[in-house]
mmCIF file of C-alpha atoms in Angstrom:
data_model
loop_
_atom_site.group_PDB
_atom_site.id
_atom_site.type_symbol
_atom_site.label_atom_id
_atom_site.label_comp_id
_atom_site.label_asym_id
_atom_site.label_seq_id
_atom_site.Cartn_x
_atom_site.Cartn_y
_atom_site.Cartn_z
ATOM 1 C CA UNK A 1 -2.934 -11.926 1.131
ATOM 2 C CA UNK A 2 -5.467 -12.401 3.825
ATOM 3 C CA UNK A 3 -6.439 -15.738 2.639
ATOM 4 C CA UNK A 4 -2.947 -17.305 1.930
ATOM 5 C CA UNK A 5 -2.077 -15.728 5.669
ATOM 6 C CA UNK A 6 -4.794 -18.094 6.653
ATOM 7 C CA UNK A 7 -3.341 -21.170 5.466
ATOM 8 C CA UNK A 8 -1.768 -23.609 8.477
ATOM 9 C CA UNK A 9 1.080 -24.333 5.993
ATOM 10 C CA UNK A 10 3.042 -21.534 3.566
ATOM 11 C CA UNK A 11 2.700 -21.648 0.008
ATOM 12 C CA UNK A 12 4.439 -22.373 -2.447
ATOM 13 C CA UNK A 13 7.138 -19.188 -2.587
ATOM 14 C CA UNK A 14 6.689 -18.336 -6.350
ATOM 15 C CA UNK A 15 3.148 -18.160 -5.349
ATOM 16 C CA UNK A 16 3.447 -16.123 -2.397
ATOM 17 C CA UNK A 17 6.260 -13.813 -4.185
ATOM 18 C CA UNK A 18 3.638 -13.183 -7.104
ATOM 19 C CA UNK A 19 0.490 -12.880 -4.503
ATOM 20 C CA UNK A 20 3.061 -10.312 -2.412
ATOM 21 C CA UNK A 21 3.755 -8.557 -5.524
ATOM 22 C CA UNK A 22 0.618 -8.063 -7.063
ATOM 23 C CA UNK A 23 -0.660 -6.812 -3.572
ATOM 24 C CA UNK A 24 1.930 -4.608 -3.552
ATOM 25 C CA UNK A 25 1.493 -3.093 -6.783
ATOM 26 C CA UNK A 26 -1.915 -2.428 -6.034
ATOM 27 C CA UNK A 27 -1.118 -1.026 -2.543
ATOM 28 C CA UNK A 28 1.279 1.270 -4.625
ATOM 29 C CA UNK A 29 -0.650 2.104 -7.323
ATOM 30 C CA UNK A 30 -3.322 3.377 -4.799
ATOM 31 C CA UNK A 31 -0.926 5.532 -3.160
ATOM 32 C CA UNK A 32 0.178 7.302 -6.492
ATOM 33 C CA UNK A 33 -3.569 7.804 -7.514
ATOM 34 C CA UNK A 34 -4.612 9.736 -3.640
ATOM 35 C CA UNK A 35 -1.272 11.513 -3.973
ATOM 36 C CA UNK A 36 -1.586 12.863 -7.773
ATOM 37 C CA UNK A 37 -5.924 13.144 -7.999
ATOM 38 C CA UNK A 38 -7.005 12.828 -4.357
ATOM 39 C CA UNK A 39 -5.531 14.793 -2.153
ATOM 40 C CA UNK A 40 -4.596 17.773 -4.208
ATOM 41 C CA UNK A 41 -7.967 18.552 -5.049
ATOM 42 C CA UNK A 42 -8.949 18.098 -1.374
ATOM 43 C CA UNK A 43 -6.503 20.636 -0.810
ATOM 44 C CA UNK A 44 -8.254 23.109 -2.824
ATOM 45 C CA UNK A 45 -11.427 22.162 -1.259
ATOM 46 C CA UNK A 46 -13.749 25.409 -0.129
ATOM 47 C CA UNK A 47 -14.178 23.480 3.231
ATOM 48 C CA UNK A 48 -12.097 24.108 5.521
ATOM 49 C CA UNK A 49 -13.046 20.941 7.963
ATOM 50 C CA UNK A 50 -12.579 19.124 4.426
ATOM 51 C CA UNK A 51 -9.543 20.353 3.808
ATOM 52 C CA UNK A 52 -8.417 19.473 7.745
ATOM 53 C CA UNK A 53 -9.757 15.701 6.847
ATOM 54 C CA UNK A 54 -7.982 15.206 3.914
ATOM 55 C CA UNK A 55 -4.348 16.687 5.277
ATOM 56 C CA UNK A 56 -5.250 14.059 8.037
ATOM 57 C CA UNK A 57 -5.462 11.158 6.025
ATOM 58 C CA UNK A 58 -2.654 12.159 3.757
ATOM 59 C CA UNK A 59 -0.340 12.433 6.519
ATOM 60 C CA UNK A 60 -1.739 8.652 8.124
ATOM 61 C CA UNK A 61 -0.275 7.604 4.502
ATOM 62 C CA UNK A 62 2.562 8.206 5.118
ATOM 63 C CA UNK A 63 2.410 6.535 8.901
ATOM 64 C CA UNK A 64 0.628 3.599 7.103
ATOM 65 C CA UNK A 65 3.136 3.058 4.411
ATOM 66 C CA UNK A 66 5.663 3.186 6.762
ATOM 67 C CA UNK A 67 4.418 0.258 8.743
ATOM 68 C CA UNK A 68 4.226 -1.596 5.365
ATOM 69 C CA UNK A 69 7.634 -1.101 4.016
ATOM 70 C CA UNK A 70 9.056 -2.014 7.345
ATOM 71 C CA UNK A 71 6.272 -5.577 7.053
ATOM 72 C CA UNK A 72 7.955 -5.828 3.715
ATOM 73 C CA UNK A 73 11.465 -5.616 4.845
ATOM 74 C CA UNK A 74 11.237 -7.381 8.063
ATOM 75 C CA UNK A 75 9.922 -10.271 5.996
ATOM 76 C CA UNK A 76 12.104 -11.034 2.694
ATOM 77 C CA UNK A 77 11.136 -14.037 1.666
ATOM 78 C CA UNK A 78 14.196 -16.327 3.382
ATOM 79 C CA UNK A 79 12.551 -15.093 6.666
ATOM 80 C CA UNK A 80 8.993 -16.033 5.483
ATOM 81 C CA UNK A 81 10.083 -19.412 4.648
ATOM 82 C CA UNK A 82 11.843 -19.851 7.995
ATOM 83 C CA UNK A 83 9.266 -18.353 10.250
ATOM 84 C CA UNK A 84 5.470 -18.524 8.019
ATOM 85 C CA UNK A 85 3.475 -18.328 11.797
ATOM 86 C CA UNK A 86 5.599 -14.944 12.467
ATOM 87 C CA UNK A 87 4.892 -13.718 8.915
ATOM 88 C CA UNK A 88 1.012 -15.047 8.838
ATOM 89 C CA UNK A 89 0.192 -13.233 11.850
ATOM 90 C CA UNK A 90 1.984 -9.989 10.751
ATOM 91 C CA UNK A 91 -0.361 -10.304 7.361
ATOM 92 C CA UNK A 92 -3.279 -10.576 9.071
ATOM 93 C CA UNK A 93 -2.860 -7.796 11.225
ATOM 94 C CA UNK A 94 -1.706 -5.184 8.355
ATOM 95 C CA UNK A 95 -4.638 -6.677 6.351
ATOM 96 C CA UNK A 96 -6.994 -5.591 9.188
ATOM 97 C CA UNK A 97 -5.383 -2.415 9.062
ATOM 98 C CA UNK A 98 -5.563 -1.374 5.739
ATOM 99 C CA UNK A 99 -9.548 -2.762 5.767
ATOM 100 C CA UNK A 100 -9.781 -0.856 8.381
ATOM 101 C CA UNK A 101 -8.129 2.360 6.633
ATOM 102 C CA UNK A 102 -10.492 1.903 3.433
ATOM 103 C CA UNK A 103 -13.983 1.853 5.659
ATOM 104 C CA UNK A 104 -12.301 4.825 6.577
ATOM 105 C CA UNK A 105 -11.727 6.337 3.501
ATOM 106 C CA UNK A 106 -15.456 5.605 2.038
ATOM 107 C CA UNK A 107 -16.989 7.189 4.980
ATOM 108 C CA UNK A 108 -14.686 9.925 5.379
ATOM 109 C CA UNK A 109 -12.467 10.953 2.633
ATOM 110 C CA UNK A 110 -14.120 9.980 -0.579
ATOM 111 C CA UNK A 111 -17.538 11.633 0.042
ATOM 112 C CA UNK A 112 -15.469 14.657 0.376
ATOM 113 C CA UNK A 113 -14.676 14.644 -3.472
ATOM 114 C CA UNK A 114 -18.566 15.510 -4.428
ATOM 115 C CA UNK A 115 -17.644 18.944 -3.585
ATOM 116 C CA UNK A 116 -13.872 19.258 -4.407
ATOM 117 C CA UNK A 117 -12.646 21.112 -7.530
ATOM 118 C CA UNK A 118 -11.512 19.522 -10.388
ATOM 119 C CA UNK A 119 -8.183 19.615 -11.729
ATOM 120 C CA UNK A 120 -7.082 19.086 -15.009
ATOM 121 C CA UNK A 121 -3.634 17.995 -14.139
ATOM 122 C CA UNK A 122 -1.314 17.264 -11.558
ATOM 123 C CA UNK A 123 2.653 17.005 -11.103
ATOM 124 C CA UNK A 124 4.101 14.383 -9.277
ATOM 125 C CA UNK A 125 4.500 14.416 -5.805
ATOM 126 C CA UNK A 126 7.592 15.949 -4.162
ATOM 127 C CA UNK A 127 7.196 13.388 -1.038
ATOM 128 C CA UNK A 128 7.283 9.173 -1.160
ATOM 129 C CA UNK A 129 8.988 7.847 -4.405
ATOM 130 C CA UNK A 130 6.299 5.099 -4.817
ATOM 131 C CA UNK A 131 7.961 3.649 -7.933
ATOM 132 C CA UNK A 132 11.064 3.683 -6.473
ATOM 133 C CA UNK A 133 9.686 1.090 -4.004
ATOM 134 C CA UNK A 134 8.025 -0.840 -6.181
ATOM 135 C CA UNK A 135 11.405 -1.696 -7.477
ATOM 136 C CA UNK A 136 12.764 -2.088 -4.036
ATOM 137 C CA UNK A 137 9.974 -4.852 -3.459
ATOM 138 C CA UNK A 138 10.188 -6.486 -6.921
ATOM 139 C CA UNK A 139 13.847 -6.969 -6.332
ATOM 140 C CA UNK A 140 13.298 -8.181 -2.675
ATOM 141 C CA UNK A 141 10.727 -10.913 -4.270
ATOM 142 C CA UNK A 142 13.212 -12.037 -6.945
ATOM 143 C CA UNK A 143 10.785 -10.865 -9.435
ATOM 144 C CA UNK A 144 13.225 -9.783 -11.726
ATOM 145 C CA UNK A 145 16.174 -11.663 -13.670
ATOM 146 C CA UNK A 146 19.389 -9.774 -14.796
ATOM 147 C CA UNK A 147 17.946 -9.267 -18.100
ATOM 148 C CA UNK A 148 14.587 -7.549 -17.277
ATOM 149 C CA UNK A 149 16.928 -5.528 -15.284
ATOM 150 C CA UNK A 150 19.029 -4.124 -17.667
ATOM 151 C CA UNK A 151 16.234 -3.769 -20.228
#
């Protein structure tokens, strides 16, 4: 996303709709994975100041992804075609942020783990509904015709 928020001009819309999605999916996919295997073991963690770090970050998450789903809504992609500076900048910035976040993580959060027990299974999360999103997004991107909805 970085790189096409670079670009003087927009793309193409199909190929910013499928670059937004795919970032998104990933974005969302990483959430699920800290919310089911990361932070519940950090939880559990003997380490007190361990524990504190990890209920720190988990509760950024939800400050973070807040910031995105507004990005995402603020910009559908009528909006993005009408204003591409706005949208570019906007980009940019949550790009630095979440590079920013993931430094943070591999300095912080991650090294944490080495220590952390293991669990053999986790339920899903009572909190953010990240698949319920996804479909938010996909629908927001015109990802998906009448058919593949009703499928």
């Amino acid at each position: 996303m970085a790189a096409i928020a670079r670009r003087f001009d927009p793309p193409d819309i199909e190929e910013l709709n499928d670059a937004r999605w795919r970032f998104s999916r990933s974005l969302l996919r990483t959430l699920t994975l800290k919310d089911r295997m990361i932070y519940p073991r950090l939880r559990l963690h003997a380490d007190p100041a361990a524990r504190s770090v990890a209920e720190r970050f988990c509760q950024s998450t939800a400050a973070d992804y807040e910031r995105f789903a507004a990005h995402t809504k603020r910009f559908p992609p009528d909006v993005v075609v009408r204003d591409w500076r706005a949208y570019a900048v906007a980009v940019r910035l949550r790009t630095a942020e979440m590079e920013d976040r993931l430094d943070r993580e591999e300095r912080e959060l991650f090294p944490l783990l080495d220590d952390a027990p293991r669990l053999a299974s986790v339920p899903f999360s009572q909190g953010t509904n990240w698949a319920a999103d996804a479909w938010r997004i996909r629908a927001m991107l015109g990802m998906d015709g009448a058919d593949e909805r009703a499928a």
